[in-house]
């Protein structure tokens, strides 16, 4: 089966019904995506398929064929620059034990891709499937709001410098 993961094509020889979580971890050696419950209840395994947050423990590998898979390893801008969401996570000191956090970030990233100015209610709804046993929810909310601010500032700065070049 041919998969596209973090914008790289990869050929894997797997049972098409193998959960994508284990294809990502075992066949693609990308271990940032975590196993929590395995039954779709915790969100630790969240990745994106064509930009939509999905639980990879419940997604068969064949469902990802022809789609772009994005994992936590794929959201940084490049090797030297984190995504602004990741920067805001550090700024707000969001993680505690950290186990749930790649799933939290993937859900937050999907939210900000379609809603650049989410309200508290928008955040709570988008993040409702991601459980944090350490209870970092207030910091997650602050991290998402800070990322939204940074992304708007970044867009404004880019528009300004683009205008100055014209
Ligand atoms: S491991 Fe997938 S939802 Fe918990
Ligand atoms: S930071 Fe520990 S489970 Fe979320």
Tab-separated table of C-alpha atoms and ligand atoms in Angstrom:
chain	number	residue	atom	x	y	z
A	1	UNK	CA	0.000	0.000	0.000
A	2	UNK	CA	1.266	3.515	-0.822
A	3	UNK	CA	0.771	6.174	1.806
A	4	UNK	CA	1.640	9.850	1.915
A	5	UNK	CA	2.746	10.827	5.383
A	6	UNK	CA	4.030	14.264	6.291
A	7	UNK	CA	4.356	14.959	2.556
A	8	UNK	CA	6.590	11.932	1.924
A	9	UNK	CA	5.480	8.893	-0.035
A	10	UNK	CA	6.051	5.590	1.685
A	11	UNK	CA	5.277	2.040	0.612
A	12	UNK	CA	4.226	-0.323	3.385
A	13	UNK	CA	3.433	-4.014	3.263
A	14	UNK	CA	0.625	-4.292	5.815
A	15	UNK	CA	-2.819	-5.765	6.365
A	16	UNK	CA	-5.165	-3.054	5.015
A	17	UNK	CA	-7.183	-3.331	8.224
A	18	UNK	CA	-4.189	-2.750	10.506
A	19	UNK	CA	-4.951	0.359	12.602
A	20	UNK	CA	-3.204	3.374	11.169
A	21	UNK	CA	-1.788	4.089	14.641
A	22	UNK	CA	0.338	0.953	14.457
A	23	UNK	CA	1.267	1.472	10.804
A	24	UNK	CA	2.544	4.943	11.719
A	25	UNK	CA	4.439	3.734	14.785
A	26	UNK	CA	5.699	0.340	13.635
A	27	UNK	CA	5.980	0.579	9.857
A	28	UNK	CA	6.852	4.280	9.522
A	29	UNK	CA	8.874	4.579	12.755
A	30	UNK	CA	7.037	7.746	13.754
A	31	UNK	CA	6.459	7.298	17.461
A	32	UNK	CA	5.124	10.744	18.341
A	33	UNK	CA	1.570	9.442	17.883
A	34	UNK	CA	0.609	7.677	21.111
A	35	UNK	CA	-1.458	4.656	22.076
A	36	UNK	CA	-3.787	5.443	24.957
A	37	UNK	CA	-6.964	3.382	25.052
A	38	UNK	CA	-7.178	1.785	21.603
A	39	UNK	CA	-10.956	2.174	21.573
A	40	UNK	CA	-11.451	5.759	20.438
A	41	UNK	CA	-12.018	7.213	23.879
A	42	UNK	CA	-8.910	9.257	24.759
A	43	UNK	CA	-7.585	11.063	21.660
A	44	UNK	CA	-3.909	10.252	22.360
A	45	UNK	CA	-3.625	8.740	18.868
A	46	UNK	CA	-5.019	11.780	17.015
A	47	UNK	CA	-3.532	12.495	13.595
A	48	UNK	CA	-4.955	14.310	10.568
A	49	UNK	CA	-6.235	12.906	7.292
A	50	UNK	CA	-6.436	15.690	4.709
A	51	UNK	CA	-6.362	18.187	7.582
A	52	UNK	CA	-9.194	16.579	9.564
A	53	UNK	CA	-8.378	15.287	13.058
A	54	UNK	CA	-9.050	11.544	13.337
A	55	UNK	CA	-8.307	8.819	15.860
A	56	UNK	CA	-5.734	6.599	14.275
A	57	UNK	CA	-6.460	3.657	16.600
A	58	UNK	CA	-9.877	3.265	14.957
A	59	UNK	CA	-8.796	4.069	11.393
A	60	UNK	CA	-7.799	1.161	9.162
A	61	UNK	CA	-4.686	1.774	7.072
A	62	UNK	CA	-6.645	1.457	3.843
A	63	UNK	CA	-8.741	4.513	4.775
A	64	UNK	CA	-5.607	6.640	4.431
A	65	UNK	CA	-4.824	5.605	0.854
A	66	UNK	CA	-5.015	8.638	-1.439
A	67	UNK	CA	-5.101	11.020	1.515
A	68	UNK	CA	-2.411	13.114	3.167
A	69	UNK	CA	-1.550	11.828	6.640
A	70	UNK	CA	-0.136	14.410	9.028
A	71	UNK	CA	1.358	13.423	12.360
A	72	UNK	CA	2.931	15.476	15.124
A	73	UNK	CA	6.279	15.063	13.344
A	74	UNK	CA	4.836	16.880	10.326
A	75	UNK	CA	3.492	20.158	11.699
A	76	UNK	CA	6.766	22.059	12.254
A	77	UNK	CA	7.485	24.585	9.507
A	78	UNK	CA	10.885	23.011	8.866
A	79	UNK	CA	13.756	21.415	10.788
A	80	UNK	CA	14.725	24.737	12.349
A	81	UNK	CA	11.337	26.292	12.986
A	82	UNK	CA	8.498	24.919	15.063
A	83	UNK	CA	4.885	25.651	14.250
A	84	UNK	CA	3.593	28.719	16.133
A	85	UNK	CA	1.235	26.366	17.947
A	86	UNK	CA	4.229	24.461	19.300
A	87	UNK	CA	5.883	27.741	20.332
A	88	UNK	CA	2.753	28.821	22.182
A	89	UNK	CA	2.626	25.412	23.909
A	90	UNK	CA	6.107	26.055	25.298
A	91	UNK	CA	5.326	29.668	26.155
A	92	UNK	CA	2.239	28.634	28.144
A	93	UNK	CA	4.000	25.569	29.636
A	94	UNK	CA	1.073	23.393	28.619
A	95	UNK	CA	2.298	19.795	29.090
A	96	UNK	CA	2.610	17.995	32.381
A	97	UNK	CA	3.524	14.313	31.846
A	98	UNK	CA	3.201	14.984	28.105
A	99	UNK	CA	1.634	11.677	27.081
A	100	UNK	CA	-1.576	13.120	25.659
A	101	UNK	CA	0.037	16.180	24.129
A	102	UNK	CA	0.767	15.113	20.565
A	103	UNK	CA	-2.907	14.228	20.205
A	104	UNK	CA	-3.907	17.536	21.796
A	105	UNK	CA	-1.661	19.443	19.390
A	106	UNK	CA	-3.047	17.636	16.346
A	107	UNK	CA	-6.627	18.478	17.339
A	108	UNK	CA	-5.642	22.081	18.128
A	109	UNK	CA	-3.800	22.374	14.803
A	110	UNK	CA	-6.875	21.124	12.898
A	111	UNK	CA	-9.058	23.628	14.770
A	112	UNK	CA	-6.793	26.607	13.974
A	113	UNK	CA	-6.569	25.573	10.317
A	114	UNK	CA	-10.272	26.209	9.904
A	115	UNK	CA	-10.918	28.787	12.650
A	116	UNK	CA	-8.232	31.432	13.194
A	117	UNK	CA	-10.044	33.097	16.103
A	118	UNK	CA	-11.721	30.347	18.147
A	119	UNK	CA	-13.915	31.187	21.131
A	120	UNK	CA	-13.713	29.232	24.390
A	121	UNK	CA	-16.761	27.253	23.247
A	122	UNK	CA	-15.128	26.473	19.883
A	123	UNK	CA	-11.998	25.254	21.670
A	124	UNK	CA	-13.943	23.144	24.138
A	125	UNK	CA	-15.928	21.529	21.339
A	126	UNK	CA	-12.893	20.840	19.132
A	127	UNK	CA	-10.865	19.449	22.032
A	128	UNK	CA	-13.654	17.459	23.681
A	129	UNK	CA	-12.341	14.124	22.382
A	130	UNK	CA	-8.864	14.610	23.837
A	131	UNK	CA	-8.517	13.477	27.433
A	132	UNK	CA	-5.682	14.704	29.670
A	133	UNK	CA	-5.304	12.738	32.870
A	134	UNK	CA	-3.023	15.494	34.215
A	135	UNK	CA	-5.821	18.053	33.810
A	136	UNK	CA	-3.914	20.557	31.661
A	137	UNK	CA	-7.146	21.828	30.072
A	138	UNK	CA	-6.838	25.499	31.202
A	139	UNK	CA	-3.298	25.658	29.801
A	140	UNK	CA	-4.380	23.938	26.564
A	141	UNK	CA	-7.028	26.605	26.107
A	142	UNK	CA	-4.465	29.365	26.774
A	143	UNK	CA	-1.993	27.701	24.386
A	144	UNK	CA	-4.560	27.654	21.570
A	145	UNK	CA	-5.544	31.279	22.160
A	146	UNK	CA	-1.906	32.373	22.238
A	147	UNK	CA	-1.217	30.434	19.023
A	148	UNK	CA	-4.176	32.160	17.353
A	149	UNK	CA	-2.716	35.555	18.364
A	150	UNK	CA	0.762	34.619	17.110
A	151	UNK	CA	-0.640	33.342	13.805
A	152	UNK	CA	-2.594	36.577	13.217
A	153	UNK	CA	0.516	38.658	14.066
A	154	UNK	CA	2.571	36.493	11.705
A	155	UNK	CA	0.038	36.893	8.871
A	156	UNK	CA	-0.078	40.674	9.399
A	157	UNK	CA	3.736	40.915	9.420
A	158	UNK	CA	3.963	38.880	6.209
A	159	UNK	CA	1.307	41.051	4.486
A	160	UNK	CA	3.152	44.194	5.591
A	161	UNK	CA	6.537	43.021	4.331
A	162	UNK	CA	4.917	41.820	1.093
A	163	UNK	CA	3.325	45.296	0.671
A	164	UNK	CA	6.666	47.007	1.299
A	165	UNK	CA	8.344	44.891	-1.396
A	166	UNK	CA	5.758	45.875	-4.028
B	1	LIG	S1	-5.685	5.431	21.593
B	1	LIG	FE1	-7.020	6.140	20.059
B	1	LIG	S2	-8.597	7.224	21.101
B	1	LIG	FE2	-7.337	6.373	22.699
B	2	LIG	S1	-0.126	16.023	30.144
B	2	LIG	FE1	-0.273	14.132	31.203
B	2	LIG	S2	-1.963	13.117	30.249
B	2	LIG	FE2	-2.001	15.119	29.455
